[in-house]
PDB file of N, CA and C in Angstrom:
ATOM      1  N   MET A 198      66.432-101.969  20.259  1.00 97.00           N
ATOM      2  CA  MET A 198      66.064-101.339  21.623  1.00 97.00           C
ATOM      3  C   MET A 198      66.562-100.088  21.404  1.00 97.00           C
ATOM      4  N   LEU A 199      65.405 -98.995  21.865  1.00 98.00           N
ATOM      5  CA  LEU A 199      66.023 -97.789  22.203  1.00 98.00           C
ATOM      6  C   LEU A 199      66.176 -97.275  23.624  1.00 98.00           C
ATOM      7  N   VAL A 200      67.355 -96.069  23.641  1.00 98.00           N
ATOM      8  CA  VAL A 200      67.736 -95.817  25.105  1.00 98.00           C
ATOM      9  C   VAL A 200      67.905 -94.527  25.045  1.00 98.00           C
ATOM     10  N   SER A 201      67.549 -93.858  25.844  1.00 98.00           N
ATOM     11  CA  SER A 201      67.774 -92.816  26.158  1.00 98.00           C
ATOM     12  C   SER A 201      69.176 -92.532  27.319  1.00 98.00           C
ATOM     13  N   VAL A 202      69.916 -91.662  26.631  1.00 98.00           N
ATOM     14  CA  VAL A 202      71.072 -90.937  27.770  1.00 98.00           C
ATOM     15  C   VAL A 202      70.544 -89.740  28.148  1.00 98.00           C
ATOM     16  N   ILE A 203      70.548 -89.276  29.283  1.00 98.00           N
ATOM     17  CA  ILE A 203      70.319 -88.422  29.878  1.00 98.00           C
ATOM     18  C   ILE A 203      71.500 -87.589  30.843  1.00 98.00           C
ATOM     19  N   CYS A 204      71.875 -86.575  30.574  1.00 98.00           N
ATOM     20  CA  CYS A 204      73.348 -86.162  31.077  1.00 98.00           C
ATOM     21  C   CYS A 204      72.958 -84.810  31.382  1.00 98.00           C
ATOM     22  N   THR A 205      73.766 -84.329  32.554  1.00 98.00           N
ATOM     23  CA  THR A 205      73.374 -82.966  33.203  1.00 98.00           C
ATOM     24  C   THR A 205      74.950 -82.986  33.442  1.00 98.00           C
ATOM     25  N   ASP A 206      75.633 -81.213  32.622  1.00 98.00           N
ATOM     26  CA  ASP A 206      77.021 -81.039  32.560  1.00 98.00           C
ATOM     27  C   ASP A 206      77.026 -80.636  34.064  1.00 98.00           C
ATOM     28  N   LYS A 207      78.212 -80.685  34.329  1.00 98.00           N
ATOM     29  CA  LYS A 207      78.783 -79.880  35.896  1.00 98.00           C
ATOM     30  C   LYS A 207      78.561 -78.511  36.013  1.00 98.00           C
ATOM     31  N   ASP A 208      78.290 -77.647  36.860  1.00 95.00           N
ATOM     32  CA  ASP A 208      78.464 -76.496  37.237  1.00 95.00           C
ATOM     33  C   ASP A 208      79.196 -76.003  36.821  1.00 95.00           C
ATOM     34  N   GLY A 209      79.256 -74.822  35.715  1.00 94.00           N
ATOM     35  CA  GLY A 209      80.609 -73.763  35.290  1.00 94.00           C
ATOM     36  C   GLY A 209      81.223 -74.184  34.238  1.00 94.00           C
ATOM     37  N   ALA A 210      80.321 -75.371  33.417  1.00 96.00           N
ATOM     38  CA  ALA A 210      81.115 -76.222  32.832  1.00 96.00           C
ATOM     39  C   ALA A 210      80.878 -75.835  31.178  1.00 96.00           C
ATOM     40  N   ILE A 211      80.488 -74.679  30.903  1.00 94.00           N
ATOM     41  CA  ILE A 211      80.171 -74.401  29.645  1.00 94.00           C
ATOM     42  C   ILE A 211      81.349 -74.181  28.316  1.00 94.00           C
ATOM     43  N   GLU A 212      82.466 -73.775  29.122  1.00 96.00           N
ATOM     44  CA  GLU A 212      83.662 -73.618  28.402  1.00 96.00           C
ATOM     45  C   GLU A 212      84.088 -75.466  27.574  1.00 96.00           C
ATOM     46  N   THR A 213      83.932 -75.979  28.471  1.00 97.00           N
ATOM     47  CA  THR A 213      84.678 -77.640  28.297  1.00 97.00           C
ATOM     48  C   THR A 213      83.030 -77.809  27.232  1.00 97.00           C
ATOM     49  N   ARG A 214      82.189 -77.833  27.415  1.00 97.00           N
ATOM     50  CA  ARG A 214      80.940 -78.195  26.464  1.00 97.00           C
ATOM     51  C   ARG A 214      81.149 -77.617  25.158  1.00 97.00           C
ATOM     52  N   LYS A 215      82.144 -76.174  25.154  1.00 95.00           N
ATOM     53  CA  LYS A 215      81.988 -75.593  23.508  1.00 95.00           C
ATOM     54  C   LYS A 215      83.230 -76.020  23.202  1.00 95.00           C
ATOM     55  N   ALA A 216      84.624 -76.236  23.805  1.00 98.00           N
ATOM     56  CA  ALA A 216      85.763 -77.099  23.409  1.00 98.00           C
ATOM     57  C   ALA A 216      85.643 -77.942  22.848  1.00 98.00           C
ATOM     58  N   ASN A 217      84.560 -79.031  23.463  1.00 98.00           N
ATOM     59  CA  ASN A 217      84.370 -80.531  22.625  1.00 98.00           C
ATOM     60  C   ASN A 217      83.182 -80.616  21.937  1.00 98.00           C
ATOM     61  N   ARG A 218      82.180 -79.612  21.153  1.00 96.00           N
ATOM     62  CA  ARG A 218      81.023 -79.740  20.848  1.00 96.00           C
ATOM     63  C   ARG A 218      81.243 -80.500  19.292  1.00 96.00           C
ATOM     64  N   ASP A 219      82.336 -79.931  18.632  1.00 98.00           N
ATOM     65  CA  ASP A 219      82.586 -80.565  17.125  1.00 98.00           C
ATOM     66  C   ASP A 219      82.828 -82.141  17.101  1.00 98.00           C
ATOM     67  N   ALA A 220      83.580 -82.271  18.420  1.00 98.00           N
ATOM     68  CA  ALA A 220      83.889 -83.730  18.431  1.00 98.00           C
ATOM     69  C   ALA A 220      82.491 -84.695  18.498  1.00 98.00           C
ATOM     70  N   HIS A 221      81.735 -84.018  19.673  1.00 98.00           N
ATOM     71  CA  HIS A 221      80.480 -84.390  19.979  1.00 98.00           C
ATOM     72  C   HIS A 221      79.745 -84.819  18.807  1.00 98.00           C
ATOM     73  N   VAL A 222      79.497 -83.810  18.392  1.00 97.00           N
ATOM     74  CA  VAL A 222      78.489 -84.022  17.115  1.00 97.00           C
ATOM     75  C   VAL A 222      78.807 -84.841  16.168  1.00 97.00           C
ATOM     76  N   ALA A 223      80.302 -84.973  15.839  1.00 98.00           N
ATOM     77  CA  ALA A 223      80.795 -85.606  14.768  1.00 98.00           C
ATOM     78  C   ALA A 223      80.701 -87.197  15.327  1.00 98.00           C
ATOM     79  N   TYR A 224      80.888 -87.217  16.528  1.00 98.00           N
ATOM     80  CA  TYR A 224      80.513 -88.634  17.105  1.00 98.00           C
ATOM     81  C   TYR A 224      78.761 -89.050  17.001  1.00 98.00           C
ATOM     82  N   LEU A 225      77.931 -87.992  17.602  1.00 97.00           N
ATOM     83  CA  LEU A 225      76.695 -88.288  17.017  1.00 97.00           C
ATOM     84  C   LEU A 225      76.215 -88.750  15.586  1.00 97.00           C
ATOM     85  N   LYS A 226      76.874 -88.050  14.686  1.00 97.00           N
ATOM     86  CA  LYS A 226      76.479 -88.238  13.506  1.00 97.00           C
ATOM     87  C   LYS A 226      77.119 -89.772  12.844  1.00 97.00           C
ATOM     88  N   ALA A 227      78.491 -89.913  13.654  1.00 97.00           N
ATOM     89  CA  ALA A 227      78.985 -91.299  13.028  1.00 97.00           C
ATOM     90  C   ALA A 227      78.389 -92.633  13.733  1.00 97.00           C
ATOM     91  N   THR A 228      77.194 -92.550  14.497  1.00 96.00           N
ATOM     92  CA  THR A 228      77.035 -93.347  15.499  1.00 96.00           C
ATOM     93  C   THR A 228      75.723 -93.848  15.274  1.00 96.00           C
ATOM     94  N   ASN A 229      75.016 -95.091  16.148  1.00 91.00           N
ATOM     95  CA  ASN A 229      73.522 -95.160  16.169  1.00 91.00           C
ATOM     96  C   ASN A 229      72.591 -94.296  16.771  1.00 91.00           C
ATOM     97  N   VAL A 230      72.944 -93.014  16.818  1.00 97.00           N
ATOM     98  CA  VAL A 230      71.737 -91.821  17.437  1.00 97.00           C
ATOM     99  C   VAL A 230      70.390 -91.846  16.335  1.00 97.00           C
ATOM    100  N   VAL A 231      69.692 -91.724  17.307  1.00 96.00           N
ATOM    101  CA  VAL A 231      68.591 -91.743  16.533  1.00 96.00           C
ATOM    102  C   VAL A 231      68.047 -90.064  16.650  1.00 96.00           C
ATOM    103  N   GLN A 232      67.908 -89.453  17.964  1.00 97.00           N
ATOM    104  CA  GLN A 232      67.755 -88.054  17.986  1.00 97.00           C
ATOM    105  C   GLN A 232      68.566 -87.456  19.032  1.00 97.00           C
ATOM    106  N   ALA A 233      68.969 -86.408  19.423  1.00 97.00           N
ATOM    107  CA  ALA A 233      69.770 -85.810  20.066  1.00 97.00           C
ATOM    108  C   ALA A 233      69.693 -84.173  20.352  1.00 97.00           C
ATOM    109  N   GLY A 234      69.644 -83.811  21.523  1.00 97.00           N
ATOM    110  CA  GLY A 234      69.884 -82.192  21.675  1.00 97.00           C
ATOM    111  C   GLY A 234      70.443 -81.790  23.093  1.00 97.00           C
ATOM    112  N   PRO A 235      70.783 -80.828  23.220  1.00 97.00           N
ATOM    113  CA  PRO A 235      70.799 -80.026  24.556  1.00 97.00           C
ATOM    114  C   PRO A 235      69.645 -79.716  25.465  1.00 97.00           C
ATOM    115  N   PHE A 236      69.715 -79.756  26.680  1.00 97.00           N
ATOM    116  CA  PHE A 236      68.765 -79.367  27.536  1.00 97.00           C
ATOM    117  C   PHE A 236      69.203 -77.762  27.614  1.00 97.00           C
ATOM    118  N   LEU A 237      68.366 -76.623  27.577  1.00 97.00           N
ATOM    119  CA  LEU A 237      68.550 -75.239  27.367  1.00 97.00           C
ATOM    120  C   LEU A 237      67.760 -74.975  29.046  1.00 97.00           C
ATOM    121  N   ASN A 238      68.893 -74.212  29.785  1.00 95.00           N
ATOM    122  CA  ASN A 238      68.010 -72.915  30.666  1.00 95.00           C
ATOM    123  C   ASN A 238      67.526 -72.234  30.656  1.00 95.00           C
ATOM    124  N   ALA A 239      66.664 -71.244  31.646  1.00 96.00           N
ATOM    125  CA  ALA A 239      66.190 -70.271  31.255  1.00 96.00           C
ATOM    126  C   ALA A 239      66.724 -69.169  30.468  1.00 96.00           C
ATOM    127  N   ASP A 240      67.964 -68.823  30.415  1.00 95.00           N
ATOM    128  CA  ASP A 240      68.544 -68.017  29.617  1.00 95.00           C
ATOM    129  C   ASP A 240      68.884 -68.757  28.220  1.00 95.00           C
ATOM    130  N   GLY A 241      68.453 -69.873  27.855  1.00 95.00           N
ATOM    131  CA  GLY A 241      69.099 -70.549  26.855  1.00 95.00           C
ATOM    132  C   GLY A 241      69.958 -70.652  26.476  1.00 95.00           C
ATOM    133  N   MET A 242      70.952 -71.337  27.714  1.00 94.00           N
ATOM    134  CA  MET A 242      72.737 -71.896  27.745  1.00 94.00           C
ATOM    135  C   MET A 242      72.245 -73.279  27.962  1.00 94.00           C
ATOM    136  N   MET A 243      72.875 -73.797  27.267  1.00 95.00           N
ATOM    137  CA  MET A 243      72.844 -75.599  26.907  1.00 95.00           C
ATOM    138  C   MET A 243      73.781 -75.768  28.620  1.00 95.00           C
ATOM    139  N   TYR A 244      72.769 -76.853  29.111  1.00 96.00           N
ATOM    140  CA  TYR A 244      73.493 -77.251  30.565  1.00 96.00           C
ATOM    141  C   TYR A 244      73.517 -79.041  30.535  1.00 96.00           C
ATOM    142  N   GLY A 245      72.884 -79.568  29.743  1.00 97.00           N
ATOM    143  CA  GLY A 245      73.189 -80.993  29.619  1.00 97.00           C
ATOM    144  C   GLY A 245      72.526 -81.594  28.264  1.00 97.00           C
ATOM    145  N   SER A 246      72.541 -83.043  27.990  1.00 97.00           N
ATOM    146  CA  SER A 246      71.983 -83.535  26.549  1.00 97.00           C
ATOM    147  C   SER A 246      70.962 -84.374  26.731  1.00 97.00           C
ATOM    148  N   LEU A 247      70.040 -84.864  25.840  1.00 98.00           N
ATOM    149  CA  LEU A 247      69.482 -85.942  25.506  1.00 98.00           C
ATOM    150  C   LEU A 247      70.147 -86.462  24.397  1.00 98.00           C
ATOM    151  N   VAL A 248      70.244 -87.938  24.661  1.00 98.00           N
ATOM    152  CA  VAL A 248      70.366 -88.871  23.516  1.00 98.00           C
ATOM    153  C   VAL A 248      69.406 -89.570  23.159  1.00 98.00           C
ATOM    154  N   ILE A 249      68.659 -90.336  21.933  1.00 98.00           N
ATOM    155  CA  ILE A 249      68.281 -91.499  21.990  1.00 98.00           C
ATOM    156  C   ILE A 249      68.623 -92.418  21.384  1.00 98.00           C
ATOM    157  N   LEU A 250      68.793 -93.614  21.195  1.00 98.00           N
ATOM    158  CA  LEU A 250      70.465 -94.368  20.304  1.00 98.00           C
ATOM    159  C   LEU A 250      69.382 -95.697  20.451  1.00 98.00           C
ATOM    160  N   ASP A 251      69.543 -96.426  18.843  1.00 97.00           N
ATOM    161  CA  ASP A 251      69.173 -97.312  18.720  1.00 97.00           C
ATOM    162  C   ASP A 251      70.125 -98.495  18.937  1.00 97.00           C
ATOM    163  N   VAL A 252      70.240 -99.547  19.947  1.00 97.00           N
ATOM    164  CA  VAL A 252      70.959 -99.983  20.367  1.00 97.00           C
ATOM    165  C   VAL A 252      71.080-101.650  20.247  1.00 97.00           C
ATOM    166  N   GLU A 253      71.677-102.747  20.691  1.00 97.00           N
ATOM    167  CA  GLU A 253      71.348-104.112  20.898  1.00 97.00           C
ATOM    168  C   GLU A 253      71.170-104.453  22.185  1.00 97.00           C
ATOM    169  N   ASP A 254      71.823-103.460  23.166  1.00 97.00           N
ATOM    170  CA  ASP A 254      71.217-103.748  24.887  1.00 97.00           C
ATOM    171  C   ASP A 254      71.786-102.797  25.201  1.00 97.00           C
ATOM    172  N   MET A 255      71.890-102.764  26.630  1.00 97.00           N
ATOM    173  CA  MET A 255      72.212-101.862  27.918  1.00 97.00           C
ATOM    174  C   MET A 255      73.835-101.601  27.522  1.00 97.00           C
ATOM    175  N   ALA A 256      74.250-102.755  27.627  1.00 98.00           N
ATOM    176  CA  ALA A 256      75.789-102.429  27.502  1.00 98.00           C
ATOM    177  C   ALA A 256      76.419-101.806  26.290  1.00 98.00           C
ATOM    178  N   ALA A 257      75.810-101.746  25.277  1.00 98.00           N
ATOM    179  CA  ALA A 257      76.446-101.212  24.089  1.00 98.00           C
ATOM    180  C   ALA A 257      75.760-100.059  24.240  1.00 98.00           C
ATOM    181  N   ALA A 258      74.966 -99.401  24.881  1.00 98.00           N
ATOM    182  CA  ALA A 258      74.501 -98.276  25.049  1.00 98.00           C
ATOM    183  C   ALA A 258      75.555 -97.394  26.146  1.00 98.00           C
ATOM    184  N   GLN A 259      75.834 -98.290  27.332  1.00 98.00           N
ATOM    185  CA  GLN A 259      76.750 -97.651  28.117  1.00 98.00           C
ATOM    186  C   GLN A 259      78.521 -97.741  27.643  1.00 98.00           C
ATOM    187  N   ALA A 260      78.563 -98.619  26.837  1.00 98.00           N
ATOM    188  CA  ALA A 260      79.969 -98.549  25.892  1.00 98.00           C
ATOM    189  C   ALA A 260      79.674 -96.958  25.244  1.00 98.00           C
ATOM    190  N   TRP A 261      78.591 -96.590  24.120  1.00 98.00           N
ATOM    191  CA  TRP A 261      78.424 -95.610  23.503  1.00 98.00           C
ATOM    192  C   TRP A 261      78.588 -94.426  24.692  1.00 98.00           C
ATOM    193  N   ALA A 262      78.286 -94.138  25.827  1.00 98.00           N
ATOM    194  CA  ALA A 262      78.016 -93.201  26.420  1.00 98.00           C
ATOM    195  C   ALA A 262      79.527 -92.991  27.000  1.00 98.00           C
ATOM    196  N   ALA A 263      80.503 -94.119  27.511  1.00 98.00           N
ATOM    197  CA  ALA A 263      81.528 -93.977  27.531  1.00 98.00           C
ATOM    198  C   ALA A 263      82.346 -93.160  26.656  1.00 98.00           C
ATOM    199  N   GLU A 264      82.353 -93.462  25.441  1.00 98.00           N
ATOM    200  CA  GLU A 264      83.111 -93.259  24.571  1.00 98.00           C
ATOM    201  C   GLU A 264      82.686 -91.685  23.520  1.00 98.00           C
ATOM    202  N   ASP A 265      81.575 -91.139  24.257  1.00 98.00           N
ATOM    203  CA  ASP A 265      81.182 -89.814  23.877  1.00 98.00           C
ATOM    204  C   ASP A 265      82.350 -89.098  24.404  1.00 98.00           C
ATOM    205  N   PRO A 266      82.810 -88.077  23.561  1.00 98.00           N
ATOM    206  CA  PRO A 266      83.744 -86.787  23.443  1.00 98.00           C
ATOM    207  C   PRO A 266      83.428 -86.070  24.819  1.00 98.00           C
ATOM    208  N   TYR A 267      82.230 -85.560  24.847  1.00 98.00           N
ATOM    209  CA  TYR A 267      81.529 -84.853  26.399  1.00 98.00           C
ATOM    210  C   TYR A 267      82.216 -85.768  27.609  1.00 98.00           C
ATOM    211  N   ALA A 268      81.679 -86.998  27.625  1.00 98.00           N
ATOM    212  CA  ALA A 268      82.047 -87.626  28.396  1.00 98.00           C
ATOM    213  C   ALA A 268      83.393 -87.763  28.829  1.00 98.00           C
ATOM    214  N   LYS A 269      84.246 -88.074  27.896  1.00 98.00           N
ATOM    215  CA  LYS A 269      85.549 -88.197  27.911  1.00 98.00           C
ATOM    216  C   LYS A 269      86.275 -86.812  28.689  1.00 98.00           C
ATOM    217  N   ALA A 270      85.690 -85.821  28.407  1.00 98.00           N
ATOM    218  CA  ALA A 270      86.287 -84.493  28.621  1.00 98.00           C
ATOM    219  C   ALA A 270      86.003 -84.231  29.609  1.00 98.00           C
ATOM    220  N   GLY A 271      84.765 -85.122  30.632  1.00 98.00           N
ATOM    221  CA  GLY A 271      84.513 -84.723  32.297  1.00 98.00           C
ATOM    222  C   GLY A 271      83.515 -83.978  32.222  1.00 98.00           C
ATOM    223  N   LEU A 272      82.641 -83.481  31.112  1.00 98.00           N
ATOM    224  CA  LEU A 272      81.716 -82.262  31.074  1.00 98.00           C
ATOM    225  C   LEU A 272      80.615 -82.898  32.266  1.00 98.00           C
ATOM    226  N   PHE A 273      80.190 -83.990  32.337  1.00 98.00           N
ATOM    227  CA  PHE A 273      78.919 -84.385  33.322  1.00 98.00           C
ATOM    228  C   PHE A 273      79.243 -84.662  34.569  1.00 98.00           C
ATOM    229  N   SER A 274      77.849 -84.306  35.207  1.00 98.00           N
ATOM    230  CA  SER A 274      78.333 -84.563  36.293  1.00 98.00           C
ATOM    231  C   SER A 274      77.167 -85.537  36.656  1.00 98.00           C
ATOM    232  N   ASP A 275      76.327 -86.233  35.899  1.00 97.00           N
ATOM    233  CA  ASP A 275      75.218 -87.202  36.205  1.00 97.00           C
ATOM    234  C   ASP A 275      75.000 -87.607  34.897  1.00 97.00           C
ATOM    235  N   VAL A 276      74.766 -88.964  34.702  1.00 98.00           N
ATOM    236  CA  VAL A 276      74.353 -89.427  33.232  1.00 98.00           C
ATOM    237  C   VAL A 276      73.358 -90.919  33.726  1.00 98.00           C
ATOM    238  N   ARG A 277      72.246 -90.835  33.143  1.00 98.00           N
ATOM    239  CA  ARG A 277      71.284 -91.507  33.108  1.00 98.00           C
ATOM    240  C   ARG A 277      71.057 -92.236  31.931  1.00 98.00           C
ATOM    241  N   ILE A 278      70.789 -93.911  31.912  1.00 98.00           N
ATOM    242  CA  ILE A 278      70.832 -94.421  30.341  1.00 98.00           C
ATOM    243  C   ILE A 278      69.486 -95.099  31.067  1.00 98.00           C
ATOM    244  N   GLU A 279      68.335 -94.864  30.470  1.00 98.00           N
ATOM    245  CA  GLU A 279      67.241 -95.600  30.440  1.00 98.00           C
ATOM    246  C   GLU A 279      66.857 -96.022  28.951  1.00 98.00           C
ATOM    247  N   GLN A 280      66.181 -97.855  29.093  1.00 98.00           N
ATOM    248  CA  GLN A 280      65.418 -98.130  28.278  1.00 98.00           C
ATOM    249  C   GLN A 280      64.178 -97.022  27.694  1.00 98.00           C
ATOM    250  N   TRP A 281      64.000 -96.621  26.873  1.00 96.00           N
ATOM    251  CA  TRP A 281      62.839 -95.892  25.954  1.00 96.00           C
ATOM    252  C   TRP A 281      61.705 -96.372  25.110  1.00 96.00           C
ATOM    253  N   ASN A 282      60.548 -96.074  25.159  1.00 95.00           N
ATOM    254  CA  ASN A 282      59.975 -96.597  24.335  1.00 95.00           C
ATOM    255  C   ASN A 282      59.175 -95.661  23.628  1.00 95.00           C
ATOM    256  N   ARG A 283      59.252 -95.633  22.307  1.00 94.00           N
ATOM    257  CA  ARG A 283      58.936 -94.739  21.639  1.00 94.00           C
ATOM    258  C   ARG A 283      57.141 -94.555  20.882  1.00 94.00           C
ATOM    259  N   VAL A 284      56.075 -93.832  21.975  1.00 95.00           N
ATOM    260  CA  VAL A 284      54.901 -94.056  21.338  1.00 95.00           C
ATOM    261  C   VAL A 284      54.608 -93.305  20.160  1.00 95.00           C
ATOM    262  N   ILE A 285      54.972 -91.998  20.090  1.00 93.00           N
ATOM    263  CA  ILE A 285      54.914 -90.874  19.038  1.00 93.00           C
ATOM    264  C   ILE A 285      55.836 -91.008  18.008  1.00 93.00           C
ATOM    265  N   GLY A 286      55.977 -90.569  16.998  1.00 82.00           N
ATOM    266  CA  GLY A 286      56.845 -89.923  16.127  1.00 82.00           C
ATOM    267  C   GLY A 286      57.744 -91.108  15.380  1.00 82.00           C
TER     268      GLY A 286
END
């Protein structure tokens, strides 16, 4: 099943994001990620993330999200995990 992980950074946490970016990207590449990328504000600064996973169930998606280096670093103020249906692409 495809699942979206939608994350919003805590205010003023860009340094936490930068400090953990390499570990986060390595985690993305080593796991069952279909697509991923940051959300950008009007100034082009990263402030959140969208990750599409291909997982067995929601429990696997929750486990994936908990192990994300960004989550472990306390970057996010909010994380939503939603089943997703690909229509195009």
